[in-house]
mmCIF file of C-alpha atoms and ligand atoms in Angstrom:
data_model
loop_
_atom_site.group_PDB
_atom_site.id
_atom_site.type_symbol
_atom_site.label_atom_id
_atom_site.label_comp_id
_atom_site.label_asym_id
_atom_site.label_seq_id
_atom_site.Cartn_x
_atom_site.Cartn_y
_atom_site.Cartn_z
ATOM 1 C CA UNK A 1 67.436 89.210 -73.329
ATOM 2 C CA UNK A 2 65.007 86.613 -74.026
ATOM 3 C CA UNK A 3 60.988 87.410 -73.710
ATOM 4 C CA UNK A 4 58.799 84.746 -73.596
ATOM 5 C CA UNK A 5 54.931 85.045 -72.878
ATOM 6 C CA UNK A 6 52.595 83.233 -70.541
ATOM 7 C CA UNK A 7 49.316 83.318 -72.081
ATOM 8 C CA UNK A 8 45.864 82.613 -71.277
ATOM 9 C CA UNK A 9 42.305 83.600 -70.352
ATOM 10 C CA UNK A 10 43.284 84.001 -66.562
ATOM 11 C CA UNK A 11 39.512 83.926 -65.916
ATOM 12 C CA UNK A 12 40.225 84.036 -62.805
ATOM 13 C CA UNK A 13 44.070 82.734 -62.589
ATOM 14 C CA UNK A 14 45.045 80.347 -60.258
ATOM 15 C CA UNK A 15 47.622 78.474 -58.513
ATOM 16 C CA UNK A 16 48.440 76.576 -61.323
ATOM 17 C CA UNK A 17 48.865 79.244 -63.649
ATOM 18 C CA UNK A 18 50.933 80.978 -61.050
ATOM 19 C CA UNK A 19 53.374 77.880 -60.550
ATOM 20 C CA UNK A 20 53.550 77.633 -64.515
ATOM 21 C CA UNK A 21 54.716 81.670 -64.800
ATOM 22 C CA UNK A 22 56.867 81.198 -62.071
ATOM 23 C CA UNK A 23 58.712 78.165 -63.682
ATOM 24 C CA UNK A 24 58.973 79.919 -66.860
ATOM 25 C CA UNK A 25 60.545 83.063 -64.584
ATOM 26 C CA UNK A 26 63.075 80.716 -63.617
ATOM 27 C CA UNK A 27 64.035 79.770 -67.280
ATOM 28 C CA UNK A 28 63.927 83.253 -69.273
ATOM 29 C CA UNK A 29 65.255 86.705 -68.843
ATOM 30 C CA UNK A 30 61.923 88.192 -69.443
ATOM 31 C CA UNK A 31 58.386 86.850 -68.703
ATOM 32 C CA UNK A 32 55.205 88.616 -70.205
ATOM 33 C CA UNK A 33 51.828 87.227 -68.794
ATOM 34 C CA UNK A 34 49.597 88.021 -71.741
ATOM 35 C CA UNK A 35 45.744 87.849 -70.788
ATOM 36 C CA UNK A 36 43.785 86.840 -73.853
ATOM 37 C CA UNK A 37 40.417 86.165 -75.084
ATOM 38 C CA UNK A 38 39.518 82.820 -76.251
ATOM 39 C CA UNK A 39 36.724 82.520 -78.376
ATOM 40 C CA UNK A 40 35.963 79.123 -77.487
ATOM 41 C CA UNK A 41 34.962 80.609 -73.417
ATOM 42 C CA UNK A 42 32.037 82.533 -72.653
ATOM 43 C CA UNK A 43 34.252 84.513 -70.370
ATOM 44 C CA UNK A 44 32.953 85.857 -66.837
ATOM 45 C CA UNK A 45 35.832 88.626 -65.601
ATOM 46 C CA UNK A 46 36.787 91.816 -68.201
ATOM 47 C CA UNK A 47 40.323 91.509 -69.425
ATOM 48 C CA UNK A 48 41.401 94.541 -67.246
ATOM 49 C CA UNK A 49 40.116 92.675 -64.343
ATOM 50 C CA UNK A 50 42.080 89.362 -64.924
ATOM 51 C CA UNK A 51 45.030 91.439 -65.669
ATOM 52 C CA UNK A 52 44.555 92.842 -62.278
ATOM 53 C CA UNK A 53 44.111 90.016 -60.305
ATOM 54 C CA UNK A 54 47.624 88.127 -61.974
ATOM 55 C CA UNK A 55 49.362 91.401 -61.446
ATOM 56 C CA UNK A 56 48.045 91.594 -57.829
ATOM 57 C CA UNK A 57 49.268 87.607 -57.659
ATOM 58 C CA UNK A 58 52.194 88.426 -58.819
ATOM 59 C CA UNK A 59 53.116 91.570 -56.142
ATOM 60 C CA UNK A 60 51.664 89.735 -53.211
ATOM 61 C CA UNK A 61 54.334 86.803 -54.147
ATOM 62 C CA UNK A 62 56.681 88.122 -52.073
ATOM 63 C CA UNK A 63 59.123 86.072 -54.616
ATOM 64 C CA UNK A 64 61.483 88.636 -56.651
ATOM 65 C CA UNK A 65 61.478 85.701 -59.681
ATOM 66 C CA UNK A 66 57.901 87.170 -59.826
ATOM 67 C CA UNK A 67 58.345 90.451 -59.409
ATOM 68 C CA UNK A 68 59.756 90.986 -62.263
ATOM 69 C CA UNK A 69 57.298 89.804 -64.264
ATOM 70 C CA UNK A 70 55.484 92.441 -66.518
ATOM 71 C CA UNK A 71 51.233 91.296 -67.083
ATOM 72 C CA UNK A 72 49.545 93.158 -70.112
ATOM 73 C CA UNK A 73 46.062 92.204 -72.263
ATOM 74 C CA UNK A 74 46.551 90.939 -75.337
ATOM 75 C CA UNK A 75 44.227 93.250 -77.648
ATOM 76 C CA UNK A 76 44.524 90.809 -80.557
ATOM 77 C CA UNK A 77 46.138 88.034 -81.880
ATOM 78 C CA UNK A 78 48.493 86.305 -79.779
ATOM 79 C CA UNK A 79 51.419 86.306 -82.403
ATOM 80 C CA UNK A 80 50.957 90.256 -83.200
ATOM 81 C CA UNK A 81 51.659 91.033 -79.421
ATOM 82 C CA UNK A 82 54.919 88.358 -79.713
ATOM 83 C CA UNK A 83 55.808 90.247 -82.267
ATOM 84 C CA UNK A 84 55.130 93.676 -81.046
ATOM 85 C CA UNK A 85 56.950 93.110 -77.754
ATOM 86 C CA UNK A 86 59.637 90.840 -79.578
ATOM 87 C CA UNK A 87 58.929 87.575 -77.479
ATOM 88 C CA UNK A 88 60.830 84.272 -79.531
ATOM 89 C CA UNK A 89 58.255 81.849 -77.555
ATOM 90 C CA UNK A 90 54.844 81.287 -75.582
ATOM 91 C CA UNK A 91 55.046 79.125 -72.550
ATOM 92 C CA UNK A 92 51.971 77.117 -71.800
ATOM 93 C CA UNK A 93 50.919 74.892 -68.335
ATOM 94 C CA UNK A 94 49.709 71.457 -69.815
ATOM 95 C CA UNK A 95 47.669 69.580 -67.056
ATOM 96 C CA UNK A 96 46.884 66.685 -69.076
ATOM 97 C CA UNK A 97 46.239 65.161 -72.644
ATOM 98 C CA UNK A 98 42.998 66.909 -73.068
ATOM 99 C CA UNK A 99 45.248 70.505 -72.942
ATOM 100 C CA UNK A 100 47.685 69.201 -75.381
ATOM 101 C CA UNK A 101 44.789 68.613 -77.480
ATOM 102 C CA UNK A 102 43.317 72.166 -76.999
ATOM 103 C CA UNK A 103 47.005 73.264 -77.292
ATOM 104 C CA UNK A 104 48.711 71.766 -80.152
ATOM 105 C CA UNK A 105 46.749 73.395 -82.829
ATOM 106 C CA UNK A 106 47.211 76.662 -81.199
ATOM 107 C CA UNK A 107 50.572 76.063 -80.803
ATOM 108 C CA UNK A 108 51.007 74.864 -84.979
ATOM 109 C CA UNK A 109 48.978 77.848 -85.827
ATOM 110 C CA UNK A 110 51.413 80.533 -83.911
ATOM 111 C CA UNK A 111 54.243 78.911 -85.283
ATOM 112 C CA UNK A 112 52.488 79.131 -89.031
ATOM 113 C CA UNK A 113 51.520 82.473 -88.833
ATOM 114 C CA UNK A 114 54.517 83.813 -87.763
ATOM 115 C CA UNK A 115 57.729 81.463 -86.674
ATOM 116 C CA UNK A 116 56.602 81.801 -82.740
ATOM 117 C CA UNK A 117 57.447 78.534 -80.957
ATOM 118 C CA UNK A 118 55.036 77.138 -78.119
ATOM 119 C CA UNK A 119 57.012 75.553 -75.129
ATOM 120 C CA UNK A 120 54.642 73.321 -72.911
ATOM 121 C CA UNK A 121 55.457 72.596 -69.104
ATOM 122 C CA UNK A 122 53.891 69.627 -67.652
ATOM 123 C CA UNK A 123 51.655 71.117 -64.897
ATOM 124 C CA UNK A 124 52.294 69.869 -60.959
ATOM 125 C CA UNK A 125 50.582 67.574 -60.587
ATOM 126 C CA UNK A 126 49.539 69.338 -56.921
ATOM 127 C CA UNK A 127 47.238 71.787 -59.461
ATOM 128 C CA UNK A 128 46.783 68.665 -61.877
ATOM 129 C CA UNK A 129 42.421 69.574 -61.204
ATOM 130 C CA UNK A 130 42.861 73.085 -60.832
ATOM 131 C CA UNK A 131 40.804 74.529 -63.418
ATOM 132 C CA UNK A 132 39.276 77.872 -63.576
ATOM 133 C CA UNK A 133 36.126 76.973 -64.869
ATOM 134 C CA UNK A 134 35.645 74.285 -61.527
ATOM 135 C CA UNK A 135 36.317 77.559 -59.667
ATOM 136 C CA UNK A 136 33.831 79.626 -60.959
ATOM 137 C CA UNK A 137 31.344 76.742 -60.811
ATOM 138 C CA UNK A 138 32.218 76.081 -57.012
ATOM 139 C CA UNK A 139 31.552 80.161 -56.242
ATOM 140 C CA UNK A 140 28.575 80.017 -58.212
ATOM 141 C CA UNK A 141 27.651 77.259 -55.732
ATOM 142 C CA UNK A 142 28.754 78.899 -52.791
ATOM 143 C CA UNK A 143 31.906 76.232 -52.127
ATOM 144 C CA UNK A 144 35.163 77.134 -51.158
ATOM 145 C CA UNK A 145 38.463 78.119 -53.337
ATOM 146 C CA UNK A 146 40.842 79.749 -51.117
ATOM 147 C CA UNK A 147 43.336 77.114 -51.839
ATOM 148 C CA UNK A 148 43.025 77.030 -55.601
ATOM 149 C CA UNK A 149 44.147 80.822 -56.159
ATOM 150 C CA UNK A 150 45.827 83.571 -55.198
ATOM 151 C CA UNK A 151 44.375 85.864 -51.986
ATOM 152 C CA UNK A 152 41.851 87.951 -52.648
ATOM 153 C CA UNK A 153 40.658 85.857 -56.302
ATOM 154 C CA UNK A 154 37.636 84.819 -54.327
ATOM 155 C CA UNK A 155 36.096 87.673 -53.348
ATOM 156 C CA UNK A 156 36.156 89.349 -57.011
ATOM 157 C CA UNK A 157 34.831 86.497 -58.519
ATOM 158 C CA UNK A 158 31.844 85.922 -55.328
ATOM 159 C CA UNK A 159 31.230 90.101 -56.310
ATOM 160 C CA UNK A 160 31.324 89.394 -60.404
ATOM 161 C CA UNK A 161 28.713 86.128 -59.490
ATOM 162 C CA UNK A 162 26.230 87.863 -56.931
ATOM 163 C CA UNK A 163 27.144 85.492 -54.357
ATOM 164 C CA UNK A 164 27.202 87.007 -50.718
ATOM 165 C CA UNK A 165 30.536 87.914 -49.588
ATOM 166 C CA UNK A 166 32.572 84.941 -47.338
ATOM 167 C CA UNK A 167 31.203 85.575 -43.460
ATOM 168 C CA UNK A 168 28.342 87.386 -44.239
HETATM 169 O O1 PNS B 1 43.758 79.866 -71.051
HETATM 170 P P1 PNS B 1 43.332 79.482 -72.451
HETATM 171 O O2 PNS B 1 41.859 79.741 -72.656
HETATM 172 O O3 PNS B 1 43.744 78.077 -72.788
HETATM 173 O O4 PNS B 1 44.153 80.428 -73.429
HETATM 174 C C1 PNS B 1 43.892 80.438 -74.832
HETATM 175 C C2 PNS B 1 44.384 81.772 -75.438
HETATM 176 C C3 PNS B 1 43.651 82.940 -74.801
HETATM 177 C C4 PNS B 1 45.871 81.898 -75.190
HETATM 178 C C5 PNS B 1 44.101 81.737 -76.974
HETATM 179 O O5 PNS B 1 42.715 81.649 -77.196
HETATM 180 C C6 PNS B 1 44.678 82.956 -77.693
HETATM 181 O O6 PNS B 1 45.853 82.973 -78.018
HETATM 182 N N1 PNS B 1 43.837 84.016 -77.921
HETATM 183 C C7 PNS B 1 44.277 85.246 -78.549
HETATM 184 C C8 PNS B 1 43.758 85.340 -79.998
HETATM 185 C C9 PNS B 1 44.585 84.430 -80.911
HETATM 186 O O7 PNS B 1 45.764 84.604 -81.099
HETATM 187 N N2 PNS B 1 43.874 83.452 -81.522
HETATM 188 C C10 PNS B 1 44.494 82.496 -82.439
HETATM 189 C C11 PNS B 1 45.092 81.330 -81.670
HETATM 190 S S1 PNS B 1 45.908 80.177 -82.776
#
């Protein structure tokens, strides 16, 4: 069996992240969304949270290539929990040269520390300005994301920003 992981801050996920897992869930026996911290992000939603919300993403699929994929929070370094749960690779969504840019050192740095190999998907380009920091900044403004992540994304993140909840 072959484990790969999907990582990422998830903060919130969206559609795009969800089209990258599921492509990956089409290539490889075993899919592990990790949900990470990255230093680099201030970081609105607790890891538990995120985790929640993809696993949540995941069941209310409906698709059994989803299903099947396992979701756990990556405590520390991303290569320790590759190792720990014997993953060979880390998938990663790119939407554009500015991720490759954010990506390829990660990606050389996994594969120093420890042999891990980074395979990168070109994102669709439907999700090409799906971001989750846009998202946040459109609740924060009271706009409208329904359509850039999974049901029931918004309301957690309208709760976890003050805003008033949609209708009210
Ligand atoms: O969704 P993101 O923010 O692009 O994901 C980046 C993430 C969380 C995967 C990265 O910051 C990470 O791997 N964090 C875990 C800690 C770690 O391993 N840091 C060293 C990376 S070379």
């Amino acid at each position: 069996m072959t484990t790969v992981v999907c990582p990422g801050s998830f903060d919130p996920i969206t559609l795009g992240h969800l089209d990258v897992v599921r492509r990956a869930a089409s290539m490889f026996d075993d899919v592990v969304v990790g949900v990470a911290k990255n230093p680099g992000k201030s970081g609105l939603l607790d890891l538990e949270t995120r985790a929640g919300l993809v696993r949540a993403a995941l069941e209310s699929s409906g698709e059994p290539g989803l299903a099947r994929v396992r979701v756990a929070v990556v405590p520390g370094l991303l290569v320790d929990f590759c190792r720990e749960i014997g993953a060979v690779g880390v998938v990663k969504g790119l939407r554009g040269g500015g991720d490759f840019d954010a990506e390829q050192p990660m990606a050389l740095m996994n594969r120093h520390l420890s042999g891990v190999e980074t395979i990168f998907l070109p994102g669709d380009q439907r999700y090409a300005h799906v971001a989750s920091s846009l998202v946040k900044d459109i609740v924060r403004h009271g706009g409208p994301v329904d359509d850039l992540v999974p049901a029931g994304v918004p309301e957690v993140l309208r709760a976890a920003l003050g805003q008033p909840a949609a209708g009210s």
